[in-house]
XYZ file of C-alpha atoms in Angstrom:
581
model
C 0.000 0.000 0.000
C 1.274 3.617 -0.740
C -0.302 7.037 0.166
C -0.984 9.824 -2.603
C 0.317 12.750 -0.801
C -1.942 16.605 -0.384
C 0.173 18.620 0.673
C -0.895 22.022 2.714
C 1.372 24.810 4.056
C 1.490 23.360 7.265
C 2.767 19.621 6.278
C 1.323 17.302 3.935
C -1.883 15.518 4.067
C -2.607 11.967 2.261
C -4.764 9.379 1.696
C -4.435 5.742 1.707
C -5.968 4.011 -1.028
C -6.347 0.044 -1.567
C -3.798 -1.586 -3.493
C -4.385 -5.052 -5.877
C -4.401 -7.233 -2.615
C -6.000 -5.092 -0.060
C -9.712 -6.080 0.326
C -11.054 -2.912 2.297
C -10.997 0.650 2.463
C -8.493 2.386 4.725
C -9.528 5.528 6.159
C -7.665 9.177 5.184
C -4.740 9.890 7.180
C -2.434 12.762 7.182
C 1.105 12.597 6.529
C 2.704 14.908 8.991
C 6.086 16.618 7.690
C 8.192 19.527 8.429
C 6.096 23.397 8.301
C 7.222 26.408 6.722
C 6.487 29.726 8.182
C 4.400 31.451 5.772
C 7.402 34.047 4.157
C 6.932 37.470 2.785
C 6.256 37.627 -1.116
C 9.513 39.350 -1.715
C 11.912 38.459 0.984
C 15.131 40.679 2.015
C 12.708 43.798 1.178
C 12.750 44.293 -2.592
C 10.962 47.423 -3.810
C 8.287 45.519 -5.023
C 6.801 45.337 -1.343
C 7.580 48.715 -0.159
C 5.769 52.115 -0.150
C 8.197 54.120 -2.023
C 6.059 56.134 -4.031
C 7.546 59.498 -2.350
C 10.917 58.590 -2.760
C 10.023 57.708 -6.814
C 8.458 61.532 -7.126
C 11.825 62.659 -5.658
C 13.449 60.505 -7.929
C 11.547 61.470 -10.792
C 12.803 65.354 -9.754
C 16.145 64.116 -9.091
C 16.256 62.361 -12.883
C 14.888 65.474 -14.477
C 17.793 67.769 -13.056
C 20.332 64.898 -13.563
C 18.590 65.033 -17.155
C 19.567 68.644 -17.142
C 22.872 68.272 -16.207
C 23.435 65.844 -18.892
C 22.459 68.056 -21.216
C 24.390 70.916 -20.313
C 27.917 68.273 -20.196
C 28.183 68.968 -23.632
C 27.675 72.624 -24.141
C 30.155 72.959 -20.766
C 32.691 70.993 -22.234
C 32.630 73.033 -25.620
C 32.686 76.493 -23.979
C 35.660 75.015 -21.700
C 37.342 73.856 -25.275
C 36.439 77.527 -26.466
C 38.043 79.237 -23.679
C 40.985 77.181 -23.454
C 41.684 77.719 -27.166
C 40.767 81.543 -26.978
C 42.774 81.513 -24.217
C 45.452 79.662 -25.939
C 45.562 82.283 -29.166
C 45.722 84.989 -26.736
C 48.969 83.552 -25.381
C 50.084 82.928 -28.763
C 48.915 86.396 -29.683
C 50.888 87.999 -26.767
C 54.023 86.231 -27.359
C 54.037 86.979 -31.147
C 53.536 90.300 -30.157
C 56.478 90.605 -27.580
C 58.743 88.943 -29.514
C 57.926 91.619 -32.533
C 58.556 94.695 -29.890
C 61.450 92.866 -28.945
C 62.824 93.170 -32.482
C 61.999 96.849 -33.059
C 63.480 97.797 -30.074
C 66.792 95.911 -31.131
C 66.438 98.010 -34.164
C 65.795 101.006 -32.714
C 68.686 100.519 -30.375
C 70.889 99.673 -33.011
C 70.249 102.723 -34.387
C 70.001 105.148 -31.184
C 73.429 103.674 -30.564
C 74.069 105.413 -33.695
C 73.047 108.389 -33.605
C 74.651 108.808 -29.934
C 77.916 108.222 -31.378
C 77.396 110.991 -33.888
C 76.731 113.029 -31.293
C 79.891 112.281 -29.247
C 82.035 112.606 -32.598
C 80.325 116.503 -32.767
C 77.568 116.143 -35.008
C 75.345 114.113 -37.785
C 77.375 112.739 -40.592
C 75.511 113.943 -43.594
C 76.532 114.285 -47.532
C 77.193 118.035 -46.908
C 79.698 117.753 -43.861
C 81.368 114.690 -45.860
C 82.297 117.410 -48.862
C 83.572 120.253 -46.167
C 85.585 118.150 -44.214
C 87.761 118.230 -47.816
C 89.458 114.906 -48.474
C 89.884 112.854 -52.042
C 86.867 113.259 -53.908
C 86.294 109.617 -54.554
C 86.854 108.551 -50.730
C 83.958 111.911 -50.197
C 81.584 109.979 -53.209
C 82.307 106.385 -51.739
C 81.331 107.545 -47.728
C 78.235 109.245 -49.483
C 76.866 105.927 -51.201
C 77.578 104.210 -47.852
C 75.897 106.256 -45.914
C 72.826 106.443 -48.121
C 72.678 102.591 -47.991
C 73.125 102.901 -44.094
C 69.947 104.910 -43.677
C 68.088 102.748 -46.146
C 68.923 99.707 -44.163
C 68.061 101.129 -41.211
C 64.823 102.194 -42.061
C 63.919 99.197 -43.959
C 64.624 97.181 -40.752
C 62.551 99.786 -38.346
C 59.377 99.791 -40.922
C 60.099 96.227 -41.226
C 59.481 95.632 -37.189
C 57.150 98.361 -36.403
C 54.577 96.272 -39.229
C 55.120 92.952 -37.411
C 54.190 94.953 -34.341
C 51.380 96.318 -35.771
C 49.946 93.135 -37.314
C 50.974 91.346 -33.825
C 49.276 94.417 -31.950
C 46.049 93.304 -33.887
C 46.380 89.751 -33.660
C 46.185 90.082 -29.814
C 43.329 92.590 -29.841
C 41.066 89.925 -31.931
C 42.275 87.209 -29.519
C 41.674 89.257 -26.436
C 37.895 90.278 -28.132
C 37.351 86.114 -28.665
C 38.514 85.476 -25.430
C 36.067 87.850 -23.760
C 32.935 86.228 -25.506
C 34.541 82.913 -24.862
C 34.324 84.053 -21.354
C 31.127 85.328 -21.338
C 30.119 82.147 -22.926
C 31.417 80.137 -20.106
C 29.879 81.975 -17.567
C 26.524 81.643 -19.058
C 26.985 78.092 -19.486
C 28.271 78.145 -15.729
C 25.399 79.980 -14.329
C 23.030 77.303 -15.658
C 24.918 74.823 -14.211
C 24.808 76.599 -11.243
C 21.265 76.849 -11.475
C 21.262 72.947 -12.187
C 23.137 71.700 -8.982
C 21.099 74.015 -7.009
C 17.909 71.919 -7.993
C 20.130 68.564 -7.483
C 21.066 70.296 -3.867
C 17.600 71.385 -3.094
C 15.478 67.614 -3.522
C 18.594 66.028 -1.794
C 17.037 66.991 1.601
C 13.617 65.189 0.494
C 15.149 62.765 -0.804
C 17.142 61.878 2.298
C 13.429 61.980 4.480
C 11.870 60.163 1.794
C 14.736 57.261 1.709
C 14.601 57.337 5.726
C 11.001 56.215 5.385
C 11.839 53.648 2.890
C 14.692 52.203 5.004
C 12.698 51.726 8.038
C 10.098 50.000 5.723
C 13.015 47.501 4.699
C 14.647 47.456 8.062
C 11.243 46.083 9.147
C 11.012 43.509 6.175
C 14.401 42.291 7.268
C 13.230 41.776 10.901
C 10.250 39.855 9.395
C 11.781 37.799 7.130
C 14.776 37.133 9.870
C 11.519 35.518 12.395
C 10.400 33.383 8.797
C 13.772 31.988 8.207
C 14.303 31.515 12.361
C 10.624 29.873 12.006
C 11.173 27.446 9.548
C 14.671 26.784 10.634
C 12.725 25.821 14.191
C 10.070 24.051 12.172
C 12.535 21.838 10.267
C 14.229 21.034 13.624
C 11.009 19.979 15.376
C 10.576 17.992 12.516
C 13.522 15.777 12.373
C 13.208 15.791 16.441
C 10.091 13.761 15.683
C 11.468 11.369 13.513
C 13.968 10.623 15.935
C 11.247 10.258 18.649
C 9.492 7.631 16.576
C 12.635 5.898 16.470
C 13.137 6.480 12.558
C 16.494 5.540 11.369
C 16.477 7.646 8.306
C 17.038 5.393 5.417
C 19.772 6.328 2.551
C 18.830 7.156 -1.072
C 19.574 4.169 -2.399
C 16.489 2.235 -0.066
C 14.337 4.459 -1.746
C 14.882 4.807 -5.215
C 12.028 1.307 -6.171
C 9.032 1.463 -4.189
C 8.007 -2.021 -6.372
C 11.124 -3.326 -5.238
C 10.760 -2.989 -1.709
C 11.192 0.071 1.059
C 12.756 -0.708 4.593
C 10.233 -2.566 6.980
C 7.984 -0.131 8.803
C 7.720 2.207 6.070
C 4.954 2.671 3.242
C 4.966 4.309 0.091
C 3.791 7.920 -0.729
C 1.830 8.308 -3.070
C 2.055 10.175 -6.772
C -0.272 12.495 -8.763
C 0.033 9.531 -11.463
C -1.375 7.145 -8.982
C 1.656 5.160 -8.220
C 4.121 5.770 -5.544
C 7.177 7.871 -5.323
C 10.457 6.939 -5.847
C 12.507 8.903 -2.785
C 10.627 8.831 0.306
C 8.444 7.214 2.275
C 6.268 7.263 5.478
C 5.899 5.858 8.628
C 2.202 5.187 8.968
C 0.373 6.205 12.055
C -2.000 8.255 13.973
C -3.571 10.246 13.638
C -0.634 11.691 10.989
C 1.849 9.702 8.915
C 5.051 10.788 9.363
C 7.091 11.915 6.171
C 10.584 9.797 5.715
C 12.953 11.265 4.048
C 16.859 9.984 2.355
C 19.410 10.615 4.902
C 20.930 12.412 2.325
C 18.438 14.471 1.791
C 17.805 15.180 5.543
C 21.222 16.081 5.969
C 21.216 18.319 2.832
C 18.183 21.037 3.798
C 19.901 21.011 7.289
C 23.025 22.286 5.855
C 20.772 24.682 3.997
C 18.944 26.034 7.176
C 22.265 26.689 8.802
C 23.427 29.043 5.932
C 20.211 31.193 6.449
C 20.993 34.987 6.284
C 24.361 35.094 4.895
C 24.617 36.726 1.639
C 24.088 36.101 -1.709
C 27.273 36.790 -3.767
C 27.400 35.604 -7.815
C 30.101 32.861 -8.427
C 30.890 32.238 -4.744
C 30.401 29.199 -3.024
C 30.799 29.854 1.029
C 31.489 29.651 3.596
C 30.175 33.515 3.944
C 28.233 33.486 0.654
C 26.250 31.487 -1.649
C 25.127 31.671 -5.020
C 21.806 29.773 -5.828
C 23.847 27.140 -7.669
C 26.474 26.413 -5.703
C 24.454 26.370 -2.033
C 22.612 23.610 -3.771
C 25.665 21.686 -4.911
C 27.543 22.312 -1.850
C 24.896 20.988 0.764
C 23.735 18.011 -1.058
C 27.942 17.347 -2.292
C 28.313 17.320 2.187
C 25.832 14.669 2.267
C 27.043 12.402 -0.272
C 24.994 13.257 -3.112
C 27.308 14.698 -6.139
C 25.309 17.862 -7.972
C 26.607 20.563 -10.748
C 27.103 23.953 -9.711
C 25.000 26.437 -11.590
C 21.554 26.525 -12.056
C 21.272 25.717 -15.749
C 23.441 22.473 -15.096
C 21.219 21.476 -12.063
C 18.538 21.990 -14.519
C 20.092 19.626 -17.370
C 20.713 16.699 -14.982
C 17.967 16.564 -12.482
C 15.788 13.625 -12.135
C 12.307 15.549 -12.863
C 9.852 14.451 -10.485
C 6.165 15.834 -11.291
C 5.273 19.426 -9.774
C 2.389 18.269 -8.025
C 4.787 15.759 -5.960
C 7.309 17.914 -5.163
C 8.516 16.735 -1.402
C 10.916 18.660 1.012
C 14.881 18.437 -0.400
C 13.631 18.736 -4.262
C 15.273 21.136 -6.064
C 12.572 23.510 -7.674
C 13.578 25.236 -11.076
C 11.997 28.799 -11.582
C 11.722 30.682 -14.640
C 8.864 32.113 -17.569
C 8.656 31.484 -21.230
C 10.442 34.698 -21.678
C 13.435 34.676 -19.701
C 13.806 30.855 -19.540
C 15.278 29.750 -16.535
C 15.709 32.215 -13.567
C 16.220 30.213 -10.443
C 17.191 27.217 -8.554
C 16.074 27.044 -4.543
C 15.523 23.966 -2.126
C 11.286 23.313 -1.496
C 10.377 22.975 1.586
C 6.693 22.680 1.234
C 4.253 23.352 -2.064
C 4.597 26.943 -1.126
C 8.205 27.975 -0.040
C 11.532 27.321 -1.118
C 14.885 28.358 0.716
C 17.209 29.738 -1.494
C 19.902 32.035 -2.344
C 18.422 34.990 -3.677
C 19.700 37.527 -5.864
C 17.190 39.973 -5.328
C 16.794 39.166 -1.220
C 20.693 39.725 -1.407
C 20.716 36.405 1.064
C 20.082 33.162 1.560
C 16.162 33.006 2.429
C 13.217 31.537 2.980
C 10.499 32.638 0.335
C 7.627 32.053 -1.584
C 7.419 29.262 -4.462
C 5.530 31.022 -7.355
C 3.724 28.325 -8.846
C 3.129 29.939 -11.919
C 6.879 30.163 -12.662
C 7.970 26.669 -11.919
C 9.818 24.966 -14.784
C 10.176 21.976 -13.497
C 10.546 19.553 -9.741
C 13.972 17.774 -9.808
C 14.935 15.095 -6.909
C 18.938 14.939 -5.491
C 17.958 11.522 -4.327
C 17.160 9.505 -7.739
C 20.767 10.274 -9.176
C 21.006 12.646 -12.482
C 19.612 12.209 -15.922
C 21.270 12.366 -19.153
C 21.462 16.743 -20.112
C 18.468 17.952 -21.378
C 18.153 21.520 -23.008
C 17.818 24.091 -20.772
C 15.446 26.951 -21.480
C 16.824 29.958 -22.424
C 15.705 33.952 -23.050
C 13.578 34.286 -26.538
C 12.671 37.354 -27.800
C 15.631 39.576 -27.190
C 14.711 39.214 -23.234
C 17.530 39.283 -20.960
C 18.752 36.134 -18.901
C 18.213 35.743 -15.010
C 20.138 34.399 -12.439
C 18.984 33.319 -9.075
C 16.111 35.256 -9.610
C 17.868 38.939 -10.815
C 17.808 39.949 -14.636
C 21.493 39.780 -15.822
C 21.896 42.840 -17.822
C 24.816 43.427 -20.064
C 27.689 45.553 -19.406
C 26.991 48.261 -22.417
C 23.361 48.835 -20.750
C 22.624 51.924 -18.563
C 20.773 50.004 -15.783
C 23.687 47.496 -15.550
C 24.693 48.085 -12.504
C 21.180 48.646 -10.697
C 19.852 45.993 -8.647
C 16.968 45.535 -6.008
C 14.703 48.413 -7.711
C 16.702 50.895 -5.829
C 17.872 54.496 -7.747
C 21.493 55.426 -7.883
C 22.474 56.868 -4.731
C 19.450 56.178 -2.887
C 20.108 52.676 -1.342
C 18.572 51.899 1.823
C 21.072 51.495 4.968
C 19.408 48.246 6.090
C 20.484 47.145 2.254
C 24.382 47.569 2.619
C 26.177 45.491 4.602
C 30.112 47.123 6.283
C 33.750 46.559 4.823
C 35.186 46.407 8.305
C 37.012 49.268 7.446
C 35.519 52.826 8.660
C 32.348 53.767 7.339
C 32.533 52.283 3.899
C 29.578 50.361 3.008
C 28.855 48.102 -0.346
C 26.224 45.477 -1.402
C 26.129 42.624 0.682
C 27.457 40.210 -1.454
C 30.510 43.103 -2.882
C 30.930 43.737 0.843
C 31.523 39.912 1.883
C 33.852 39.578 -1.527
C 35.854 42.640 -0.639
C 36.479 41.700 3.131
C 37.575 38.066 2.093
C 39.919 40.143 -0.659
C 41.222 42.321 1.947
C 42.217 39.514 4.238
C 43.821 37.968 1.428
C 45.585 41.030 0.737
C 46.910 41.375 4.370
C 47.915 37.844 4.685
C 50.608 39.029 1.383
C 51.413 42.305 2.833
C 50.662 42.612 6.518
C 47.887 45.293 6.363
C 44.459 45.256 5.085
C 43.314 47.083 1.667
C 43.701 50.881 2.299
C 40.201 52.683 0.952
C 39.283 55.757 0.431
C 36.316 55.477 -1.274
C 32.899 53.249 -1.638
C 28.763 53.676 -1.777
C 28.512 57.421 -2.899
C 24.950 58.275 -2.074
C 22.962 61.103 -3.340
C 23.654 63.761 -1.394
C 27.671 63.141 -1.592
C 27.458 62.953 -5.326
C 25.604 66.577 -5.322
C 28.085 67.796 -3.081
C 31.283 66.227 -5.057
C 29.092 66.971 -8.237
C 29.531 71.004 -6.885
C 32.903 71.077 -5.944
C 34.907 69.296 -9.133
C 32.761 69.508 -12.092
C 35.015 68.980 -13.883
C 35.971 65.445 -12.793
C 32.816 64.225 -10.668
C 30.066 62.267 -12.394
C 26.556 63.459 -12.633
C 24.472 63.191 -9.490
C 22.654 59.907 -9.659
C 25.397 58.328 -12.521
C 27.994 57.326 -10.343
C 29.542 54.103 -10.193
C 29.838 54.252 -7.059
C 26.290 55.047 -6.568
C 25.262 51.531 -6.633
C 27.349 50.278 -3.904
C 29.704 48.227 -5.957
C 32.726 50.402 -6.339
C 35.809 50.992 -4.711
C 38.448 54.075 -4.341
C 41.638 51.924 -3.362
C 44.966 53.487 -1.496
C 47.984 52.163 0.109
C 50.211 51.649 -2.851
C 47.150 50.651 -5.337
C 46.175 54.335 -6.550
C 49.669 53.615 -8.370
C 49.907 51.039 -11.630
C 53.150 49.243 -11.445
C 53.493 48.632 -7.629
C 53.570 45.542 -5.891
C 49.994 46.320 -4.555
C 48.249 47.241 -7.538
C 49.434 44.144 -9.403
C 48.880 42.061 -6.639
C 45.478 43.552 -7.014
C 45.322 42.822 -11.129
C 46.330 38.960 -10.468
C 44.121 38.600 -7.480
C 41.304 40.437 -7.761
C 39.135 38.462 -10.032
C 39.387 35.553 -7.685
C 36.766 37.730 -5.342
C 34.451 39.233 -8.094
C 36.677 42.735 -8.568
C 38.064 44.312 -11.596
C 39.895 47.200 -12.829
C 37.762 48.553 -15.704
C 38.456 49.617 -19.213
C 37.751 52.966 -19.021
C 40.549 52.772 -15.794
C 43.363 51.382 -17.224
C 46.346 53.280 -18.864
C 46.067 54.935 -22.185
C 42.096 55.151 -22.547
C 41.808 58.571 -21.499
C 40.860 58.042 -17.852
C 43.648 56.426 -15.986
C 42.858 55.200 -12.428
C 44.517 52.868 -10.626
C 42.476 53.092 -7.549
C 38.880 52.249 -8.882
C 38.036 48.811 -9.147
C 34.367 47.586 -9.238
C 32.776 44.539 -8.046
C 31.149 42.208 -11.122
C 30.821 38.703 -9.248
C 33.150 35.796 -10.023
């Protein structure tokens, strides 16, 4: 005899039906197994579950003035190239025109110097005091041609200088008149600016009140969704207590996987949706409830899971301080002896698909739509809650199983499957990963994440580097303390910082103070919490630190980008972002 399992939030329910030798009815009994507490739709406090509409009107103002200020980059960049070259041609102009003076006055020395030595020698030397000062007439005719081509020369060479003056003279005048309207250009494109960051300035106030609200919204989600995952960590507890209390001597995969050939004594079937019983469990039948039996494996598995409640979700990492969906899923079941792949879309490939409506506590639920394909990988725990590491809860929760986005039920238990295909995006729609959209790096909104605007993260969202104030993303935070220990175990100090989440108001402020070099309020990189300003040797390419940094980095999710390294126009050694491993 098996039982067709009903399941309910607060354990599963089934009936025992006759099988080909039984020749009465047995009555309905309920299979007791472990409760989930019931968790918040969106657990870790997603935007999708908060009342943010002031904040979006202050965003909304914020993104009209950054909108602005966008706008006027360009014309502020080409009336800073128009001064600088007007400014340029004006130095040019002035030079040109020193260096002409400078010639006519070497002239007109030349020639002073002359006409002072006529005057020591008692008087000008003309054609008429060359013929009465007597002499031979051809030395008197030869002094006269020389001195005619004297005073040619020497007014040829004055005229000469006093026109390069003159043209110079002019040149800076016209330089001098294009650098005034060049000036008057950039002060006009300065006072609207001005203008500009005085908006940006005055909604940063509101913003911060409006943000306040928001974070003790999410502060409170967090408290809530801590009590669900302490709940159901209780609830799973209670549940193997009773198992051990009815002196169940969990049985290993292997008992489990043929039903027709035989389940350890004491135990019955459960039943399936298709009428026959499932392969991977069983129950110990009593009343009033049956008691669920699970594969030791199994067992062991969601316990490991439980214990990494609350730590952070981190792309690519696979603890002991963060999890990625994948690789919680492969780690926990690979500690109890069952061998699983590591990302979601391999789980996906090689699970043993059991049928949604039988999915049992341990399965591996695969989310996803026809859009996106698959999305997400978590750990059921009943029909209506999974635990997981979340992208969007930033954490390992407990949540809710969408049952209008399963793909598919797979079971650890019954081995893996030859790959199947896994679904992927159609339509040009972007590809998810443990539940957040992966958007590429070329796309504005690359680096947003949990619905939050640039610069206005919630506190209660951002988790501490250990080091001062600075503050990143939960998952960049636990990647970045891990790096830095790294780093100190290779140098004796931690990673110096100067720099990290930029919110709002800073960027306004910084925005204010160095135009020139500061982003756009609300553009930042470092506005989302997943950028660093590094010191300590790293602001420097070439030193032991900063290539320590370029061959260790990656290891921990950080890069130096593009834009950062040497010869693209922007070189800086100290920024390095955080991009998952």
């Amino acid at each position: 005899m098996f039982a067709r399992s009903r399941w309910r939030t607060s354990g599963w329910t089934a009936r025992r039906v006759v099988g080909a030798a039984a020749v009465v009815a047995l009555s309905t009994v309920a299979v007791a197994g472990p409760a989930a507490a019931a968790p918040s739709d969106q657990p870790g406090g997603t935007t999708a579950v908060l009342d943010s509409r002031a904040l979006d009107r202050l965003q909304q103002r914020a993104a009209e003035v950054q909108a602005g200020l966008r706008e006027q980059e360009a014309e502020v960049a080409a009336a800073r190239e128009e001064l600088a070259q007007a400014e340029q041609a004006v130095a040019e102009a002035e030079s040109v025109l020193a260096h002409a003076e400078g010639e006519l006055a070497g002239h007109q020395e030349v020639v002073a110097g002359y006409a002072r030595a006529v005057y020591r020698d008692g008087g000008a030397l003309t054609p008429l005091t060359l013929l009465l000062s007597g002499g031979d007439p051809g030395d008197v005719l030869s002094a006269m041609g020389f001195l005619e081509v004297v005073d040619a020369h020497a007014a040829e060479m004055i005229g000469a200088a006093e026109k390069l003056r003159r043209a110079a003279l002019d040149e800076q005048q016209r330089a001098a008149a294009a650098l005034g309207k060049a000036r008057e250009r950039a002060d006009v494109v300065a006072a609207r600016v001005a203008e500009l960051e005085a908006a940006a300035a005055a909604v940063t106030d509101e913003l911060g009140a409006a943000l306040d609200e928001v974070d003790r919204q999410l502060a409170q989600l967090q408290a809530e969704q801590v009590d669900v995952n302490q709940k159901t960590a209780a609830n799973w507890q209670a549940y193997l207590e009773q198992l051990t209390a009815a002196g169940v001597q969990p049985p290993p995969a292997s008992a489990l996987l043929d039903p027709a050939s035989g389940i350890p004594p004491g135990l019955v079937p459960v039943g399936a949706s298709s009428g026959a019983a499932q392969a991977g469990a069983a129950q110990l039948p009593r009343q009033p409830t049956s008691l669920l039996v699970l594969p030791a494996e199994t067992l062991s598995a969601v316990t490991a899971a439980m214990d990494a409640l609350g730590l952070p979700y981190a792309p690519g990492t696979a603890g002991p301080e963060s999890w990625d969906c994948g690789s919680l899923v492969s780690t926990v079941y690979g500690r109890a002896g069952i061998a699983l792949p590591a990302t979601q879309a391999e789980l996906f490939a090689t699970a043993t698909p059991v049928a949604p409506p039988d999915v049992l506590p341990g399965d591996l639920v695969f989310l996803g739509t026809p859009e996106s394909g698959l999305g997400h990988v978590g750990i059921a725990l009943d029909p209506q809650t999974m635990l997981a590491a979340d992208a969007r809860a930033g954490a390992v929760v407990v949540r809710t199983l969408p049952a209008d986005q399963v793909l598919g039920i797979g079971r650890p238990s019954l081995g893996q499957r030859a790959p199947v295909a896994v679904p992927g995006p159609t339509g040009g729609a972007l590809k998810v990963e443990c539940g957040n959209t992966v958007y590429p790096p070329s796309y504005d909104g690359a680096r947003a994440w949990g619905g939050y605007p640039n610069g206005l993260i919630p506190p209660s969202a951002m988790c501490p580097l250990g080091a001062g104030s600075h503050v990143l993303r939960c998952d960049a935070a636990a990647a970045y303390r891990a790096m830095s220990a790294a780093f100190a175990s290779a140098f004796g100090t931690p990673i110096c910082i100067t720099d990290s989440y930029r919110t709002y108001a800073s960027q306004v402020d910084l925005y204010g103070r160095k135009p020139a070099l500061a982003a756009v309020p609300g553009t930042s990189n470092h506005g989302w919490g997943l950028a660093v300003d590094l010191c300590g040797g790293i602001e420097r390419f070439g030193t032991p630190q900063y290539n320590w940094m370029k061959a260790n980095a990656g290891r921990f999710g950080y890069l130096h980008p593009d834009w950062a390294e040497p010869g693209n126009g922007r070189e800086e050694p100290w920024h390095w972002e955080y991009a998952g491993t």
